[in-house]
CSV table of C-alpha atoms and ligand atoms in Angstrom, one decimal:
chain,number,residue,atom,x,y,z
A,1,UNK,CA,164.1,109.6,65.9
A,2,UNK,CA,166.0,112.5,64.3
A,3,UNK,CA,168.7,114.1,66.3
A,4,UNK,CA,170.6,117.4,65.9
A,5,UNK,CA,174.3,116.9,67.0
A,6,UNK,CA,177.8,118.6,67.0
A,7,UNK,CA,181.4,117.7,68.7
A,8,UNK,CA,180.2,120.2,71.4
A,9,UNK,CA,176.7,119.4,72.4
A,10,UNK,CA,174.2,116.6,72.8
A,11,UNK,CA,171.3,116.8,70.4
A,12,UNK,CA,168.1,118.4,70.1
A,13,UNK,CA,165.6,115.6,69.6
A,14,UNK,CA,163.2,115.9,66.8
A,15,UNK,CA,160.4,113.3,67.2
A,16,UNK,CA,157.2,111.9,66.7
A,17,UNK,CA,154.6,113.7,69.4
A,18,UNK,CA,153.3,111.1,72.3
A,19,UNK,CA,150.4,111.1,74.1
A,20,UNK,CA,153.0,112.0,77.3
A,21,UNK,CA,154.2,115.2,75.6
A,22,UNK,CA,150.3,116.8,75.2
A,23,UNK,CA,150.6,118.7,78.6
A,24,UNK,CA,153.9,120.7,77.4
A,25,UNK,CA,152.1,121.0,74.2
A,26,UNK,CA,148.9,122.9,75.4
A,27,UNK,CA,151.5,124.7,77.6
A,28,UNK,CA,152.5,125.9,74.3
A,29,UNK,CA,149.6,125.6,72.1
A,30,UNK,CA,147.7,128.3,75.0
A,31,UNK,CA,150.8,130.9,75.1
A,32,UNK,CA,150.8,130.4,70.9
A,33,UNK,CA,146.9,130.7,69.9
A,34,UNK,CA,143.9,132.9,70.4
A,35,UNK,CA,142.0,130.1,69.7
A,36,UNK,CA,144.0,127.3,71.1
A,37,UNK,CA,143.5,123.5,69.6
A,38,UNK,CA,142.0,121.3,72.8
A,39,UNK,CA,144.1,118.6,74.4
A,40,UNK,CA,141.4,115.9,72.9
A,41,UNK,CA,142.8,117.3,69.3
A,42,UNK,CA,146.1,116.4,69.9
A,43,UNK,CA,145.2,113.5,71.3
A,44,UNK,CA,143.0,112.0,68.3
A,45,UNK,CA,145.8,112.9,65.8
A,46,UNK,CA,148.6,111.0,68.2
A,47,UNK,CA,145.9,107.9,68.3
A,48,UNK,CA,144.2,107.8,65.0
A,49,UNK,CA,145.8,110.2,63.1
A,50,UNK,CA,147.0,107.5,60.0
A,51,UNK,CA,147.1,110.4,57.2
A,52,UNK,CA,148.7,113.3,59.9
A,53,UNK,CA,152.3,113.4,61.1
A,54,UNK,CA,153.2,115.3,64.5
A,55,UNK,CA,156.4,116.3,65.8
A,56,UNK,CA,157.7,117.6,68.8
A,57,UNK,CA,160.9,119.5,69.6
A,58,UNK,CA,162.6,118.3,72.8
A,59,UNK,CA,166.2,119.8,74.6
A,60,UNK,CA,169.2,117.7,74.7
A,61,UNK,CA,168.8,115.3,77.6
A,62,UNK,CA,171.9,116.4,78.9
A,63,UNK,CA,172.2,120.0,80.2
A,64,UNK,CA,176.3,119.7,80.4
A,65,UNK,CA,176.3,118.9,77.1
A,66,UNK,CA,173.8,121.6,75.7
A,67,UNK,CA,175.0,124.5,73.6
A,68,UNK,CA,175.9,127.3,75.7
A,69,UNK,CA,172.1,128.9,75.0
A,70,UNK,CA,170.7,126.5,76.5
A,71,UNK,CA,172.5,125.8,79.5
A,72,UNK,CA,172.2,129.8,80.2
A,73,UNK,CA,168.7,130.2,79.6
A,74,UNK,CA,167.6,126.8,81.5
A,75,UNK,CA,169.7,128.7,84.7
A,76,UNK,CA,167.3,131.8,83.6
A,77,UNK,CA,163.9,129.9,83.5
A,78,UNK,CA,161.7,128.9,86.3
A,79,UNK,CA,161.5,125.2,84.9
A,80,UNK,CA,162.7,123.8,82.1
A,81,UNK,CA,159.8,123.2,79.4
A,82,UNK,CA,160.1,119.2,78.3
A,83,UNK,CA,158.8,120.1,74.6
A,84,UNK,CA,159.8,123.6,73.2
A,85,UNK,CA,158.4,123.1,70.1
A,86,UNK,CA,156.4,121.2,68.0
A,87,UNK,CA,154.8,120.6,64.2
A,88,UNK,CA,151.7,119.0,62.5
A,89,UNK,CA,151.5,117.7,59.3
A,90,UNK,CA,148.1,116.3,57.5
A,91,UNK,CA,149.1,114.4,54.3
A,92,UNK,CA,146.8,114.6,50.9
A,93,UNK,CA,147.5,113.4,47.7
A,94,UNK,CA,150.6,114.4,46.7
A,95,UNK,CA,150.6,117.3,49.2
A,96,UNK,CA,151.5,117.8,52.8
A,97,UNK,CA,149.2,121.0,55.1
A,98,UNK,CA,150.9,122.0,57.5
A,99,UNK,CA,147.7,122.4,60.5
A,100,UNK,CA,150.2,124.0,62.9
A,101,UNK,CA,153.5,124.8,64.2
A,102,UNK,CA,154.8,126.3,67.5
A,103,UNK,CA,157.9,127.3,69.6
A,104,UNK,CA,157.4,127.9,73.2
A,105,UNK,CA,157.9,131.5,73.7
A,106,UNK,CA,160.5,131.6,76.0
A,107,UNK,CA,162.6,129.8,72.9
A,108,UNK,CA,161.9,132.0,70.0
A,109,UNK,CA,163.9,133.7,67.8
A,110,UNK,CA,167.0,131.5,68.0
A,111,UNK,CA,166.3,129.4,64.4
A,112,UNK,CA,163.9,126.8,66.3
A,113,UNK,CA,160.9,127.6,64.0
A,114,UNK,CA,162.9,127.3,61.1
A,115,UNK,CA,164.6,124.5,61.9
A,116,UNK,CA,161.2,122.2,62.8
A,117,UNK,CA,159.5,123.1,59.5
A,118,UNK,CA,162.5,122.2,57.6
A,119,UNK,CA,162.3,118.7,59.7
A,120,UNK,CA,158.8,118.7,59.1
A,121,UNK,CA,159.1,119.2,55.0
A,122,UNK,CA,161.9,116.3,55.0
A,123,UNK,CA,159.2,114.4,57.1
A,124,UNK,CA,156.1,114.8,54.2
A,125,UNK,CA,158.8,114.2,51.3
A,126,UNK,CA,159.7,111.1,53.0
A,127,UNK,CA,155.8,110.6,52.4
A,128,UNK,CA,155.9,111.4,48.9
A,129,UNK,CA,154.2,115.2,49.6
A,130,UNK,CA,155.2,117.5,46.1
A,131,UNK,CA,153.8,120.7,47.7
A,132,UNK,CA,153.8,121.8,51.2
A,133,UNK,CA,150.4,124.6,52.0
A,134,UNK,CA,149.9,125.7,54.8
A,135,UNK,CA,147.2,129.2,56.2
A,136,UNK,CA,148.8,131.8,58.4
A,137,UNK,CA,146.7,134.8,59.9
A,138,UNK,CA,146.8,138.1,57.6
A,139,UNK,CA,148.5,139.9,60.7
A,140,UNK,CA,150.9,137.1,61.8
A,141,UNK,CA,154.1,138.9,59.8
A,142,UNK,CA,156.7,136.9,62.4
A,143,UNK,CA,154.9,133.5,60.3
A,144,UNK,CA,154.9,135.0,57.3
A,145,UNK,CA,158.2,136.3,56.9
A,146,UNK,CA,159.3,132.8,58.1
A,147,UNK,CA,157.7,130.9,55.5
A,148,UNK,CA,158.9,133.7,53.0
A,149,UNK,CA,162.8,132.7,53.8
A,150,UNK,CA,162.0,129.1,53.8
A,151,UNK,CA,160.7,129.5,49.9
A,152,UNK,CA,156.9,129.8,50.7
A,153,UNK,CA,154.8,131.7,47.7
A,154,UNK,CA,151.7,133.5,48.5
A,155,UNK,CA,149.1,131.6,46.8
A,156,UNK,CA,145.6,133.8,47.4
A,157,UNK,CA,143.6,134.7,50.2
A,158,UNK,CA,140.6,133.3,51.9
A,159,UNK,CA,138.2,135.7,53.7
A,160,UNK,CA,137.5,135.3,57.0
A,161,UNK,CA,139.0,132.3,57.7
A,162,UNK,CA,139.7,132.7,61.2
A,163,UNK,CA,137.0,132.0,63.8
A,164,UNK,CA,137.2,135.7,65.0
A,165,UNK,CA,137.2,136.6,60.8
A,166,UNK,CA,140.7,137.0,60.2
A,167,UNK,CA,142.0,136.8,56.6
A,168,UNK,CA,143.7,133.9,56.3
A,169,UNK,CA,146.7,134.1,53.6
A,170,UNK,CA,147.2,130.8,51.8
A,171,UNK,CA,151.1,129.6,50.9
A,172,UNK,CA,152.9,126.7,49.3
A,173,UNK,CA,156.1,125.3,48.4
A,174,UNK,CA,157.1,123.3,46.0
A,175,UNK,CA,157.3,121.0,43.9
A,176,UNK,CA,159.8,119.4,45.8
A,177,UNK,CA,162.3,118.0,43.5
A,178,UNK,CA,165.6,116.9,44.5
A,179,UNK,CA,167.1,121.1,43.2
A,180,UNK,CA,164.3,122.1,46.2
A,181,UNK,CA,165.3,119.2,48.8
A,182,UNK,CA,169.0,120.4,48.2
A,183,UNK,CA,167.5,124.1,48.4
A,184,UNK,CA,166.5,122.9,51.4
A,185,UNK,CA,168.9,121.2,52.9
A,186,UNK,CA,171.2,124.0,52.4
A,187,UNK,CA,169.0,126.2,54.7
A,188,UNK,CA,168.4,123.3,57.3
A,189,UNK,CA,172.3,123.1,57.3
A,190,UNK,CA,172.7,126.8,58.0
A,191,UNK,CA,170.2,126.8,60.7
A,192,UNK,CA,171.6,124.1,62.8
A,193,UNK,CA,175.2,126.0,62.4
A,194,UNK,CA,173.3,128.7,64.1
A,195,UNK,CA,171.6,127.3,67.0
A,196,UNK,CA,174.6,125.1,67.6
A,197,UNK,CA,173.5,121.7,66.7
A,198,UNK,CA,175.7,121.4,63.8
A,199,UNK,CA,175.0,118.1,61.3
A,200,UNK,CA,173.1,115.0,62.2
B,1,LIG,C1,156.2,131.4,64.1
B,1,LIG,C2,157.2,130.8,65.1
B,1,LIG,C3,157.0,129.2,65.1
B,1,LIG,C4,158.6,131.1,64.7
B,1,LIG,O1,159.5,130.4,65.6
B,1,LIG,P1,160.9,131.0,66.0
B,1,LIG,O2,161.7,129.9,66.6
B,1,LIG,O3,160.8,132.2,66.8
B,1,LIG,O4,161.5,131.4,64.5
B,1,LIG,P2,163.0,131.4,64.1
B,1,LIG,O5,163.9,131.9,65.2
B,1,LIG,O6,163.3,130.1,63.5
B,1,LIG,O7,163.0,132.5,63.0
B,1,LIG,C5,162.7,132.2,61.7
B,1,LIG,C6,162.3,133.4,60.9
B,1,LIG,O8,161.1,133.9,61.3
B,1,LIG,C7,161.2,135.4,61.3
B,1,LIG,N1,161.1,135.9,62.6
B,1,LIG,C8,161.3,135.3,63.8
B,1,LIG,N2,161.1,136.1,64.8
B,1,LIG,C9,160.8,137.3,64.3
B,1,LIG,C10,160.5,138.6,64.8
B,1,LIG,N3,160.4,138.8,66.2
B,1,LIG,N4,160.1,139.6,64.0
B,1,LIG,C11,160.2,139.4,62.6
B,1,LIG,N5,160.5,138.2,62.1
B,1,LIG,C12,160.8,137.2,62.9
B,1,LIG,C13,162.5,135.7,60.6
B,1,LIG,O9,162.3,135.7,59.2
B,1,LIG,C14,163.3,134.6,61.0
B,1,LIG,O10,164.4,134.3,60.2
B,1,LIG,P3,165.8,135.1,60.5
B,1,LIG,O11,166.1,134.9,62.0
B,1,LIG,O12,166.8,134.3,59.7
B,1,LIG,O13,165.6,136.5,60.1
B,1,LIG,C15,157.0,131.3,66.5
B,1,LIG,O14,157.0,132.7,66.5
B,1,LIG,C16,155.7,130.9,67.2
B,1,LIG,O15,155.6,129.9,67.8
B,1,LIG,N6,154.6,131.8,67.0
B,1,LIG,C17,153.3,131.5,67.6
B,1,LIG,C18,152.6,130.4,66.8
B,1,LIG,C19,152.4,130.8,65.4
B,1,LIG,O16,152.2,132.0,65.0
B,1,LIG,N7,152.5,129.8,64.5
B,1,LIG,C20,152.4,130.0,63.0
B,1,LIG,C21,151.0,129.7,62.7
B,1,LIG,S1,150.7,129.8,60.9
């Protein structure tokens, strides 16, 4: 289990997805999706999934100890959500795809996606993955432009992808040598600074 942590606050817990955390993740997966993934897809990959890797995003199990953010907004919410983000990963030869990635809405725009898929890229080098590709919708510019920051180059289109016949715009990054990992772990550094996690 990988845990975010700074003098000030308890840590963000970055860990592989149980078959307990599916009913946060479809609370997710349905605010996230036009075509959401069904709960039996999440449960095959936690079960058999031996070439995918799944991750979810938990808060710090301590709400005294939270950053500041977090206390505030969990006074602010109706409940709080027990996953607020989460990852998947199927591996290939030499390559990880990334099949989707989330962050509840209510937790968005505070370095959470960026901070999961840089997780999730340690994850598939761990597993010996050179490139990370992954599809995102022609329209979904919020994606895009994350995956942009992160190093992601556009790598060609495929036509209709989508089940309602969305272009689908394909990425990758990579190869990840140790000048990308340390590319990378610059960035994952810098995001933890900001949401307040500071190193592991
Ligand atoms: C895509 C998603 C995971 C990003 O999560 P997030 O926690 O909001 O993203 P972050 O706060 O880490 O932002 C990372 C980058 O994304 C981009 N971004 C985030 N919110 C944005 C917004 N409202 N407008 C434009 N760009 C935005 C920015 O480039 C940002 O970097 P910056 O803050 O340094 O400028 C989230 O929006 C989401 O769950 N969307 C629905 C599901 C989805 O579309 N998944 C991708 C499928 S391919």
């Amino acid at each position: 289990m990988d845990t975010g942590m700074s003098s000030e606050s308890a840590p963000l817990v970055f860990r592989p997805m149980r078959e307990e955390d599916i009913a946060g993740v479809m609370e997710i997966e349905r605010q996230s999706f036009p075509f959401p993934w069904p709960e039996s897809a999440y449960r095959h990959e936690i079960r058999y999934g031996t070439d995918s890797l799944f991750y979810v995003l938990e808060l710090p199990p301590e709400p005294s100890l939270a950053p500041w953010w977090v206390r505030l907004l969990r006074r602010r919410g109706p409940t709080r959500p027990p996953v607020i983000g989460y990852v998947g990963m199927r591996l290939l030869p030499g390559e990880a795809h990334i099949t989707t990635i989330a962050i509840h809405p209510q937790w968005r725009g505070r370095g959470l996606g960026k901070y999961i898929l840089l997780k999730a890229i340690e994850r598939a080098a761990r597993y010996h993955a050179r490139w990370i590709t992954l599809e995102v919708r022609a329209s979904n510019q919020v994606a895009q432009r994350l995956y942009t920051e992160v190093g992601f180059r556009f790598t060609g289109v495929q036509r209709g992808y989508y089940r309602d016949g969305e272009d689908a715009w394909l990425m990758r990054l990579g190869p990840l040598d140790r000048a990308e990992m340390e590319r990378l772990e610059k960035i994952r550094q810098e995001t933890e600074a900001r949401i307040g996690i500071g190193d592991l």
